[in-house]
PDB file of N, CA and C in Angstrom:
ATOM      1  N   UNK A 135      28.392  -8.092  90.713  1.00 40.00           N
ATOM      2  CA  UNK A 135      28.488  -8.792  89.588  1.00 40.00           C
ATOM      3  C   UNK A 135      29.856  -8.570  88.872  1.00 40.00           C
ATOM      4  N   UNK A 136      30.301  -9.424  88.197  1.00 47.00           N
ATOM      5  CA  UNK A 136      31.398  -9.127  87.201  1.00 47.00           C
ATOM      6  C   UNK A 136      31.016  -9.199  86.071  1.00 47.00           C
ATOM      7  N   UNK A 137      31.611  -8.499  84.926  1.00 49.00           N
ATOM      8  CA  UNK A 137      31.646  -8.191  83.545  1.00 49.00           C
ATOM      9  C   UNK A 137      32.279  -9.259  82.733  1.00 49.00           C
ATOM     10  N   UNK A 138      32.333 -10.010  81.846  1.00 54.00           N
ATOM     11  CA  UNK A 138      33.246 -10.499  80.979  1.00 54.00           C
ATOM     12  C   UNK A 138      34.431  -9.568  80.279  1.00 54.00           C
ATOM     13  N   UNK A 139      35.711  -9.742  80.515  1.00 56.00           N
ATOM     14  CA  UNK A 139      36.516  -9.031  79.709  1.00 56.00           C
ATOM     15  C   UNK A 139      36.795  -9.617  78.393  1.00 56.00           C
ATOM     16  N   UNK A 140      36.633  -8.906  77.521  1.00 57.00           N
ATOM     17  CA  UNK A 140      37.075  -9.483  75.958  1.00 57.00           C
ATOM     18  C   UNK A 140      38.581  -9.310  76.255  1.00 57.00           C
ATOM     19  N   UNK A 141      39.505  -9.113  76.637  1.00 63.00           N
ATOM     20  CA  UNK A 141      40.808  -8.736  76.473  1.00 63.00           C
ATOM     21  C   UNK A 141      41.815  -8.921  77.803  1.00 63.00           C
ATOM     22  N   UNK A 142      42.896  -9.035  77.868  1.00 86.00           N
ATOM     23  CA  UNK A 142      43.531  -8.946  79.174  1.00 86.00           C
ATOM     24  C   UNK A 142      44.586  -7.589  79.124  1.00 86.00           C
ATOM     25  N   UNK A 143      44.353  -6.864  78.254  1.00 94.00           N
ATOM     26  CA  UNK A 143      45.110  -5.675  78.213  1.00 94.00           C
ATOM     27  C   UNK A 143      43.931  -4.616  77.497  1.00 94.00           C
ATOM     28  N   UNK A 144      43.349  -3.921  78.264  1.00 95.00           N
ATOM     29  CA  UNK A 144      42.813  -2.708  77.666  1.00 95.00           C
ATOM     30  C   UNK A 144      43.116  -1.326  77.563  1.00 95.00           C
ATOM     31  N   UNK A 145      43.389  -0.670  76.503  1.00 93.00           N
ATOM     32  CA  UNK A 145      43.970   0.780  76.479  1.00 93.00           C
ATOM     33  C   UNK A 145      42.701   1.825  76.138  1.00 93.00           C
ATOM     34  N   UNK A 146      42.537   2.531  77.198  1.00 97.00           N
ATOM     35  CA  UNK A 146      41.420   3.711  76.753  1.00 97.00           C
ATOM     36  C   UNK A 146      41.986   5.104  76.615  1.00 97.00           C
ATOM     37  N   UNK A 147      41.265   5.721  75.845  1.00 97.00           N
ATOM     38  CA  UNK A 147      41.619   7.212  75.429  1.00 97.00           C
ATOM     39  C   UNK A 147      39.930   8.016  75.397  1.00 97.00           C
ATOM     40  N   UNK A 148      40.081   9.205  75.535  1.00 98.00           N
ATOM     41  CA  UNK A 148      38.535   9.914  75.716  1.00 98.00           C
ATOM     42  C   UNK A 148      39.086  11.079  74.853  1.00 98.00           C
ATOM     43  N   UNK A 149      38.309  11.686  74.166  1.00 98.00           N
ATOM     44  CA  UNK A 149      38.460  12.755  73.145  1.00 98.00           C
ATOM     45  C   UNK A 149      36.985  13.597  73.355  1.00 98.00           C
ATOM     46  N   UNK A 150      37.497  14.791  73.106  1.00 98.00           N
ATOM     47  CA  UNK A 150      36.854  16.223  72.538  1.00 98.00           C
ATOM     48  C   UNK A 150      36.885  16.439  71.297  1.00 98.00           C
ATOM     49  N   UNK A 151      35.712  16.195  70.911  1.00 98.00           N
ATOM     50  CA  UNK A 151      35.885  16.474  69.084  1.00 98.00           C
ATOM     51  C   UNK A 151      35.374  17.988  68.933  1.00 98.00           C
ATOM     52  N   UNK A 152      36.271  18.663  67.586  1.00 98.00           N
ATOM     53  CA  UNK A 152      35.867  20.046  67.561  1.00 98.00           C
ATOM     54  C   UNK A 152      34.540  19.731  66.625  1.00 98.00           C
ATOM     55  N   UNK A 153      33.846  20.995  67.145  1.00 96.00           N
ATOM     56  CA  UNK A 153      32.279  21.479  66.092  1.00 96.00           C
ATOM     57  C   UNK A 153      32.719  21.330  64.775  1.00 96.00           C
ATOM     58  N   UNK A 154      31.525  20.581  63.982  1.00 97.00           N
ATOM     59  CA  UNK A 154      31.860  20.044  62.730  1.00 97.00           C
ATOM     60  C   UNK A 154      32.736  19.057  62.238  1.00 97.00           C
ATOM     61  N   UNK A 155      33.243  18.567  63.222  1.00 98.00           N
ATOM     62  CA  UNK A 155      34.089  17.231  62.960  1.00 98.00           C
ATOM     63  C   UNK A 155      33.819  15.754  63.422  1.00 98.00           C
ATOM     64  N   UNK A 156      32.736  15.716  63.714  1.00 98.00           N
ATOM     65  CA  UNK A 156      31.958  14.502  64.425  1.00 98.00           C
ATOM     66  C   UNK A 156      32.270  13.075  63.239  1.00 98.00           C
ATOM     67  N   UNK A 157      31.807  13.654  62.351  1.00 98.00           N
ATOM     68  CA  UNK A 157      31.533  12.726  61.115  1.00 98.00           C
ATOM     69  C   UNK A 157      32.781  12.095  60.729  1.00 98.00           C
ATOM     70  N   UNK A 158      33.589  12.952  60.392  1.00 98.00           N
ATOM     71  CA  UNK A 158      34.882  12.842  60.477  1.00 98.00           C
ATOM     72  C   UNK A 158      35.642  11.716  61.176  1.00 98.00           C
ATOM     73  N   UNK A 159      35.767  12.150  62.566  1.00 98.00           N
ATOM     74  CA  UNK A 159      36.159  11.667  63.631  1.00 98.00           C
ATOM     75  C   UNK A 159      35.529  10.036  63.810  1.00 98.00           C
ATOM     76  N   UNK A 160      34.361   9.998  63.547  1.00 98.00           N
ATOM     77  CA  UNK A 160      33.886   8.801  63.598  1.00 98.00           C
ATOM     78  C   UNK A 160      33.936   7.555  62.414  1.00 98.00           C
ATOM     79  N   UNK A 161      34.221   8.411  61.468  1.00 97.00           N
ATOM     80  CA  UNK A 161      34.710   7.626  59.981  1.00 97.00           C
ATOM     81  C   UNK A 161      36.131   7.047  60.584  1.00 97.00           C
ATOM     82  N   UNK A 162      37.151   7.682  61.152  1.00 98.00           N
ATOM     83  CA  UNK A 162      38.543   7.521  61.470  1.00 98.00           C
ATOM     84  C   UNK A 162      38.573   6.343  62.549  1.00 98.00           C
ATOM     85  N   UNK A 163      37.753   6.727  63.523  1.00 97.00           N
ATOM     86  CA  UNK A 163      38.006   5.853  64.970  1.00 97.00           C
ATOM     87  C   UNK A 163      36.728   4.577  65.196  1.00 97.00           C
ATOM     88  N   UNK A 164      36.117   4.923  63.956  1.00 96.00           N
ATOM     89  CA  UNK A 164      34.889   3.655  64.082  1.00 96.00           C
ATOM     90  C   UNK A 164      35.100   2.512  63.644  1.00 96.00           C
ATOM     91  N   UNK A 165      34.325   1.103  63.317  1.00 93.00           N
ATOM     92  CA  UNK A 165      34.858   0.077  63.128  1.00 93.00           C
ATOM     93  C   UNK A 165      35.352   0.047  61.651  1.00 93.00           C
ATOM     94  N   UNK A 166      35.292   0.683  61.063  1.00 94.00           N
ATOM     95  CA  UNK A 166      36.007   0.747  59.580  1.00 94.00           C
ATOM     96  C   UNK A 166      37.166   1.641  59.439  1.00 94.00           C
ATOM     97  N   UNK A 167      37.341   2.572  60.555  1.00 96.00           N
ATOM     98  CA  UNK A 167      38.156   3.602  60.153  1.00 96.00           C
ATOM     99  C   UNK A 167      39.586   3.306  60.116  1.00 96.00           C
ATOM    100  N   UNK A 168      40.545   4.094  60.333  1.00 97.00           N
ATOM    101  CA  UNK A 168      42.219   4.013  59.638  1.00 97.00           C
ATOM    102  C   UNK A 168      42.928   3.344  61.175  1.00 97.00           C
ATOM    103  N   UNK A 169      42.165   3.577  62.222  1.00 96.00           N
ATOM    104  CA  UNK A 169      42.748   3.102  63.257  1.00 96.00           C
ATOM    105  C   UNK A 169      42.856   1.177  63.341  1.00 96.00           C
ATOM    106  N   UNK A 170      41.416   1.080  62.989  1.00 96.00           N
ATOM    107  CA  UNK A 170      41.243  -0.379  63.528  1.00 96.00           C
ATOM    108  C   UNK A 170      41.842  -1.075  62.372  1.00 96.00           C
ATOM    109  N   UNK A 171      41.645  -0.427  61.027  1.00 96.00           N
ATOM    110  CA  UNK A 171      42.329  -1.103  59.986  1.00 96.00           C
ATOM    111  C   UNK A 171      44.296  -1.534  60.613  1.00 96.00           C
ATOM    112  N   UNK A 172      44.576  -0.674  60.925  1.00 97.00           N
ATOM    113  CA  UNK A 172      45.984  -0.702  61.533  1.00 97.00           C
ATOM    114  C   UNK A 172      45.849  -1.619  62.485  1.00 97.00           C
ATOM    115  N   UNK A 173      45.206  -1.916  63.366  1.00 96.00           N
ATOM    116  CA  UNK A 173      45.356  -2.742  64.487  1.00 96.00           C
ATOM    117  C   UNK A 173      45.052  -3.992  64.086  1.00 96.00           C
ATOM    118  N   UNK A 174      43.889  -4.494  63.300  1.00 95.00           N
ATOM    119  CA  UNK A 174      43.571  -5.694  62.663  1.00 95.00           C
ATOM    120  C   UNK A 174      44.642  -6.503  62.379  1.00 95.00           C
ATOM    121  N   UNK A 175      45.980  -5.891  61.625  1.00 90.00           N
ATOM    122  CA  UNK A 175      46.871  -6.692  61.333  1.00 90.00           C
ATOM    123  C   UNK A 175      47.794  -7.122  62.092  1.00 90.00           C
ATOM    124  N   UNK A 176      47.670  -6.697  63.470  1.00 95.00           N
ATOM    125  CA  UNK A 176      48.224  -7.131  64.676  1.00 95.00           C
ATOM    126  C   UNK A 176      48.105  -8.135  65.227  1.00 95.00           C
ATOM    127  N   UNK A 177      49.000  -8.816  65.479  1.00 95.00           N
ATOM    128  CA  UNK A 177      48.913 -10.488  66.295  1.00 95.00           C
ATOM    129  C   UNK A 177      48.301  -9.927  67.694  1.00 95.00           C
ATOM    130  N   UNK A 178      47.398 -10.208  68.302  1.00 95.00           N
ATOM    131  CA  UNK A 178      46.910 -10.011  69.811  1.00 95.00           C
ATOM    132  C   UNK A 178      45.788  -9.141  69.778  1.00 95.00           C
ATOM    133  N   UNK A 179      45.557  -8.695  68.708  1.00 95.00           N
ATOM    134  CA  UNK A 179      44.633  -7.492  68.721  1.00 95.00           C
ATOM    135  C   UNK A 179      43.094  -8.175  68.816  1.00 95.00           C
ATOM    136  N   UNK A 180      42.076  -7.947  69.554  1.00 94.00           N
ATOM    137  CA  UNK A 180      41.012  -8.398  69.866  1.00 94.00           C
ATOM    138  C   UNK A 180      39.678  -7.388  69.499  1.00 94.00           C
ATOM    139  N   UNK A 181      39.981  -6.312  69.555  1.00 94.00           N
ATOM    140  CA  UNK A 181      38.873  -5.368  69.073  1.00 94.00           C
ATOM    141  C   UNK A 181      39.030  -3.839  69.572  1.00 94.00           C
ATOM    142  N   UNK A 182      38.017  -3.296  68.983  1.00 95.00           N
ATOM    143  CA  UNK A 182      38.063  -1.758  69.822  1.00 95.00           C
ATOM    144  C   UNK A 182      36.651  -1.442  69.587  1.00 95.00           C
ATOM    145  N   UNK A 183      36.358  -0.382  70.594  1.00 95.00           N
ATOM    146  CA  UNK A 183      34.902  -0.053  70.556  1.00 95.00           C
ATOM    147  C   UNK A 183      34.820   1.512  70.873  1.00 95.00           C
ATOM    148  N   UNK A 184      34.082   2.573  70.024  1.00 97.00           N
ATOM    149  CA  UNK A 184      33.826   3.390  70.190  1.00 97.00           C
ATOM    150  C   UNK A 184      32.622   3.903  70.982  1.00 97.00           C
ATOM    151  N   UNK A 185      32.693   4.939  71.608  1.00 98.00           N
ATOM    152  CA  UNK A 185      31.325   4.955  72.268  1.00 98.00           C
ATOM    153  C   UNK A 185      31.533   6.419  72.247  1.00 98.00           C
ATOM    154  N   UNK A 186      29.781   6.726  72.482  1.00 98.00           N
ATOM    155  CA  UNK A 186      29.757   8.553  72.428  1.00 98.00           C
ATOM    156  C   UNK A 186      28.896   8.831  74.017  1.00 98.00           C
ATOM    157  N   UNK A 187      29.374   9.930  74.427  1.00 98.00           N
ATOM    158  CA  UNK A 187      28.877  10.300  76.005  1.00 98.00           C
ATOM    159  C   UNK A 187      27.610  10.586  75.617  1.00 98.00           C
ATOM    160  N   UNK A 188      26.405  10.344  76.141  1.00 97.00           N
ATOM    161  CA  UNK A 188      24.931  10.494  76.006  1.00 97.00           C
ATOM    162  C   UNK A 188      24.549  11.882  76.447  1.00 97.00           C
ATOM    163  N   UNK A 189      25.785  12.810  77.522  1.00 97.00           N
ATOM    164  CA  UNK A 189      25.228  13.912  77.671  1.00 97.00           C
ATOM    165  C   UNK A 189      26.184  15.095  77.310  1.00 97.00           C
ATOM    166  N   UNK A 190      27.284  14.981  76.263  1.00 97.00           N
ATOM    167  CA  UNK A 190      28.176  15.670  75.664  1.00 97.00           C
ATOM    168  C   UNK A 190      28.273  14.794  74.258  1.00 97.00           C
ATOM    169  N   UNK A 191      27.420  15.241  73.410  1.00 97.00           N
ATOM    170  CA  UNK A 191      27.616  14.317  72.049  1.00 97.00           C
ATOM    171  C   UNK A 191      29.060  14.824  71.100  1.00 97.00           C
ATOM    172  N   UNK A 192      30.044  15.543  71.986  1.00 98.00           N
ATOM    173  CA  UNK A 192      31.047  15.868  71.305  1.00 98.00           C
ATOM    174  C   UNK A 192      32.160  14.873  72.120  1.00 98.00           C
ATOM    175  N   UNK A 193      32.045  14.613  73.134  1.00 98.00           N
ATOM    176  CA  UNK A 193      33.071  13.577  74.058  1.00 98.00           C
ATOM    177  C   UNK A 193      32.906  12.369  73.431  1.00 98.00           C
ATOM    178  N   UNK A 194      33.828  11.326  73.302  1.00 98.00           N
ATOM    179  CA  UNK A 194      33.799   9.986  72.619  1.00 98.00           C
ATOM    180  C   UNK A 194      35.141   9.306  73.720  1.00 98.00           C
ATOM    181  N   UNK A 195      34.950   7.882  73.635  1.00 98.00           N
ATOM    182  CA  UNK A 195      35.743   7.223  74.261  1.00 98.00           C
ATOM    183  C   UNK A 195      35.941   6.218  73.457  1.00 98.00           C
ATOM    184  N   UNK A 196      37.487   5.654  73.215  1.00 97.00           N
ATOM    185  CA  UNK A 196      37.769   4.260  72.525  1.00 97.00           C
ATOM    186  C   UNK A 196      38.195   3.287  73.627  1.00 97.00           C
ATOM    187  N   UNK A 197      37.983   2.065  73.260  1.00 95.00           N
ATOM    188  CA  UNK A 197      38.677   1.023  74.482  1.00 95.00           C
ATOM    189  C   UNK A 197      39.183   0.098  73.524  1.00 95.00           C
ATOM    190  N   UNK A 198      40.600  -0.148  73.431  1.00 95.00           N
ATOM    191  CA  UNK A 198      41.094  -0.968  72.894  1.00 95.00           C
ATOM    192  C   UNK A 198      41.896  -2.252  73.500  1.00 95.00           C
ATOM    193  N   UNK A 199      41.350  -3.645  72.797  1.00 93.00           N
ATOM    194  CA  UNK A 199      41.387  -4.800  73.720  1.00 93.00           C
ATOM    195  C   UNK A 199      42.547  -5.740  73.060  1.00 93.00           C
ATOM    196  N   UNK A 200      43.472  -6.026  73.714  1.00 95.00           N
ATOM    197  CA  UNK A 200      44.388  -6.699  73.271  1.00 95.00           C
ATOM    198  C   UNK A 200      44.546  -8.225  74.419  1.00 95.00           C
ATOM    199  N   UNK A 201      45.175  -9.165  73.557  1.00 94.00           N
ATOM    200  CA  UNK A 201      45.669 -10.323  74.378  1.00 94.00           C
ATOM    201  C   UNK A 201      46.387 -10.259  75.780  1.00 94.00           C
ATOM    202  N   UNK A 202      47.249  -9.096  75.184  1.00 93.00           N
ATOM    203  CA  UNK A 202      48.442  -8.769  76.547  1.00 93.00           C
ATOM    204  C   UNK A 202      49.159  -7.686  76.323  1.00 93.00           C
ATOM    205  N   UNK A 203      49.693  -7.075  77.284  1.00 92.00           N
ATOM    206  CA  UNK A 203      50.562  -5.986  77.304  1.00 92.00           C
ATOM    207  C   UNK A 203      51.754  -6.111  76.168  1.00 92.00           C
ATOM    208  N   UNK A 204      52.101  -7.503  75.990  1.00 94.00           N
ATOM    209  CA  UNK A 204      53.357  -7.666  75.266  1.00 94.00           C
ATOM    210  C   UNK A 204      52.777  -7.516  73.808  1.00 94.00           C
ATOM    211  N   UNK A 205      51.774  -8.082  73.573  1.00 95.00           N
ATOM    212  CA  UNK A 205      50.985  -8.077  72.198  1.00 95.00           C
ATOM    213  C   UNK A 205      50.879  -6.408  71.636  1.00 95.00           C
ATOM    214  N   UNK A 206      50.350  -5.659  72.740  1.00 95.00           N
ATOM    215  CA  UNK A 206      50.166  -4.193  72.404  1.00 95.00           C
ATOM    216  C   UNK A 206      51.638  -3.776  71.989  1.00 95.00           C
ATOM    217  N   UNK A 207      52.572  -3.915  72.951  1.00 95.00           N
ATOM    218  CA  UNK A 207      53.606  -3.029  73.150  1.00 95.00           C
ATOM    219  C   UNK A 207      54.718  -3.811  71.743  1.00 95.00           C
ATOM    220  N   UNK A 208      54.356  -4.650  70.955  1.00 96.00           N
ATOM    221  CA  UNK A 208      55.028  -5.549  70.091  1.00 96.00           C
ATOM    222  C   UNK A 208      54.504  -4.807  68.988  1.00 96.00           C
ATOM    223  N   UNK A 209      52.939  -4.496  68.693  1.00 97.00           N
ATOM    224  CA  UNK A 209      52.331  -3.535  67.481  1.00 97.00           C
ATOM    225  C   UNK A 209      52.680  -2.127  67.560  1.00 97.00           C
ATOM    226  N   UNK A 210      53.179  -1.742  68.553  1.00 96.00           N
ATOM    227  CA  UNK A 210      53.387  -0.043  68.507  1.00 96.00           C
ATOM    228  C   UNK A 210      54.812  -0.006  68.148  1.00 96.00           C
ATOM    229  N   UNK A 211      55.703  -1.221  68.761  1.00 96.00           N
ATOM    230  CA  UNK A 211      57.203  -0.864  68.266  1.00 96.00           C
ATOM    231  C   UNK A 211      57.077  -1.317  66.537  1.00 96.00           C
ATOM    232  N   UNK A 212      56.401  -2.251  66.053  1.00 96.00           N
ATOM    233  CA  UNK A 212      56.187  -2.489  64.741  1.00 96.00           C
ATOM    234  C   UNK A 212      55.636  -1.456  64.012  1.00 96.00           C
ATOM    235  N   UNK A 213      54.708  -0.880  64.483  1.00 96.00           N
ATOM    236  CA  UNK A 213      53.954  -0.365  63.697  1.00 96.00           C
ATOM    237  C   UNK A 213      53.951   1.435  63.993  1.00 96.00           C
ATOM    238  N   UNK A 214      55.134   2.032  64.615  1.00 97.00           N
ATOM    239  CA  UNK A 214      55.448   3.194  65.131  1.00 97.00           C
ATOM    240  C   UNK A 214      54.869   4.367  64.185  1.00 97.00           C
ATOM    241  N   UNK A 215      55.753   3.744  62.741  1.00 97.00           N
ATOM    242  CA  UNK A 215      55.664   5.074  61.948  1.00 97.00           C
ATOM    243  C   UNK A 215      54.039   5.130  61.399  1.00 97.00           C
ATOM    244  N   UNK A 216      53.333   4.210  61.160  1.00 97.00           N
ATOM    245  CA  UNK A 216      51.996   4.128  60.910  1.00 97.00           C
ATOM    246  C   UNK A 216      50.961   4.730  61.810  1.00 97.00           C
ATOM    247  N   UNK A 217      51.611   4.102  63.156  1.00 96.00           N
ATOM    248  CA  UNK A 217      50.729   5.023  64.114  1.00 96.00           C
ATOM    249  C   UNK A 217      50.599   6.395  64.410  1.00 96.00           C
ATOM    250  N   UNK A 218      52.050   6.745  64.027  1.00 97.00           N
ATOM    251  CA  UNK A 218      52.254   8.423  64.377  1.00 97.00           C
ATOM    252  C   UNK A 218      51.592   9.325  63.245  1.00 97.00           C
ATOM    253  N   UNK A 219      51.538   8.418  61.977  1.00 97.00           N
ATOM    254  CA  UNK A 219      51.057   8.802  60.818  1.00 97.00           C
ATOM    255  C   UNK A 219      49.445   9.358  60.879  1.00 97.00           C
ATOM    256  N   UNK A 220      48.854   8.215  61.387  1.00 97.00           N
ATOM    257  CA  UNK A 220      47.379   8.332  61.656  1.00 97.00           C
ATOM    258  C   UNK A 220      47.339   9.191  62.731  1.00 97.00           C
ATOM    259  N   UNK A 221      47.860   9.411  63.683  1.00 96.00           N
ATOM    260  CA  UNK A 221      47.446  10.530  64.854  1.00 96.00           C
ATOM    261  C   UNK A 221      47.558  11.767  64.542  1.00 96.00           C
ATOM    262  N   UNK A 222      49.165  11.807  63.620  1.00 97.00           N
ATOM    263  CA  UNK A 222      48.767  13.240  63.138  1.00 97.00           C
ATOM    264  C   UNK A 222      47.920  13.589  62.352  1.00 97.00           C
ATOM    265  N   UNK A 223      47.454  12.752  61.151  1.00 97.00           N
ATOM    266  CA  UNK A 223      46.132  13.114  60.536  1.00 97.00           C
ATOM    267  C   UNK A 223      45.169  13.295  61.256  1.00 97.00           C
ATOM    268  N   UNK A 224      44.858  12.449  62.370  1.00 97.00           N
ATOM    269  CA  UNK A 224      43.551  12.465  63.008  1.00 97.00           C
ATOM    270  C   UNK A 224      43.462  13.780  64.070  1.00 97.00           C
ATOM    271  N   UNK A 225      44.487  14.514  64.551  1.00 96.00           N
ATOM    272  CA  UNK A 225      44.709  15.083  65.464  1.00 96.00           C
ATOM    273  C   UNK A 225      43.970  16.708  65.105  1.00 96.00           C
ATOM    274  N   UNK A 226      43.542  17.183  64.142  1.00 97.00           N
ATOM    275  CA  UNK A 226      42.409  18.009  63.632  1.00 97.00           C
ATOM    276  C   UNK A 226      41.113  17.701  64.094  1.00 97.00           C
ATOM    277  N   UNK A 227      40.886  16.542  64.354  1.00 98.00           N
ATOM    278  CA  UNK A 227      39.490  16.380  64.500  1.00 98.00           C
ATOM    279  C   UNK A 227      39.058  16.632  66.010  1.00 98.00           C
ATOM    280  N   UNK A 228      40.025  17.066  66.739  1.00 98.00           N
ATOM    281  CA  UNK A 228      39.748  16.916  68.402  1.00 98.00           C
ATOM    282  C   UNK A 228      40.548  18.394  68.839  1.00 98.00           C
ATOM    283  N   UNK A 229      39.754  18.816  70.224  1.00 98.00           N
ATOM    284  CA  UNK A 229      40.266  19.919  70.882  1.00 98.00           C
ATOM    285  C   UNK A 229      41.102  19.435  71.660  1.00 98.00           C
ATOM    286  N   UNK A 230      41.009  18.133  72.436  1.00 97.00           N
ATOM    287  CA  UNK A 230      41.136  17.312  73.708  1.00 97.00           C
ATOM    288  C   UNK A 230      41.304  15.710  73.423  1.00 97.00           C
ATOM    289  N   UNK A 231      42.586  15.462  73.467  1.00 97.00           N
ATOM    290  CA  UNK A 231      43.018  13.849  73.805  1.00 97.00           C
ATOM    291  C   UNK A 231      43.385  13.565  75.215  1.00 97.00           C
ATOM    292  N   UNK A 232      42.713  12.355  75.961  1.00 97.00           N
ATOM    293  CA  UNK A 232      43.185  12.275  77.307  1.00 97.00           C
ATOM    294  C   UNK A 232      43.555  10.609  77.321  1.00 97.00           C
ATOM    295  N   UNK A 233      44.821  10.440  77.723  1.00 96.00           N
ATOM    296  CA  UNK A 233      44.712   8.707  77.789  1.00 96.00           C
ATOM    297  C   UNK A 233      44.168   8.375  79.006  1.00 96.00           C
ATOM    298  N   UNK A 234      43.394   7.709  79.173  1.00 97.00           N
ATOM    299  CA  UNK A 234      42.631   7.078  80.725  1.00 97.00           C
ATOM    300  C   UNK A 234      43.709   6.293  81.315  1.00 97.00           C
ATOM    301  N   UNK A 235      44.160   5.196  80.537  1.00 96.00           N
ATOM    302  CA  UNK A 235      45.126   4.433  81.207  1.00 96.00           C
ATOM    303  C   UNK A 235      45.010   3.061  80.302  1.00 96.00           C
ATOM    304  N   UNK A 236      45.781   2.120  80.810  1.00 94.00           N
ATOM    305  CA  UNK A 236      46.228   1.031  80.405  1.00 94.00           C
ATOM    306  C   UNK A 236      45.839   0.009  81.578  1.00 94.00           C
ATOM    307  N   UNK A 237      44.801  -0.827  81.161  1.00 93.00           N
ATOM    308  CA  UNK A 237      44.043  -2.220  82.416  1.00 93.00           C
ATOM    309  C   UNK A 237      44.338  -3.031  81.900  1.00 93.00           C
ATOM    310  N   UNK A 238      44.673  -3.972  82.979  1.00 86.00           N
ATOM    311  CA  UNK A 238      44.407  -5.358  83.232  1.00 86.00           C
ATOM    312  C   UNK A 238      43.558  -5.579  84.271  1.00 86.00           C
ATOM    313  N   UNK A 239      42.850  -6.974  83.726  1.00 79.00           N
ATOM    314  CA  UNK A 239      41.863  -7.524  84.896  1.00 79.00           C
ATOM    315  C   UNK A 239      42.699  -8.125  86.130  1.00 79.00           C
ATOM    316  N   UNK A 240      42.237  -8.025  87.064  1.00 76.00           N
ATOM    317  CA  UNK A 240      42.614  -8.641  88.294  1.00 76.00           C
ATOM    318  C   UNK A 240      42.176 -10.070  88.854  1.00 76.00           C
TER     319      UNK A 240
END
């Protein structure tokens, strides 16, 4: 069974959130948070999903969807300063951040 892909370039991270910081983490990484607000202005951005692990409520995954690798890379180049600023602000919410990878459908 094939699942429909909403984007041609998928960027995935997993996070372990500090005790007491889940509310702030979800606010910043959720659908109205700082990350999505930054991404929304980019050409080729298709959406972000924030998911929580059912077995470990402190573990989250973000899946960012882009039309293409080029769209994502253009965004990263054009918005590097804003991206780094949000990243520095949000790092206090996590004990661990792991880049799972960048994926394209076959």
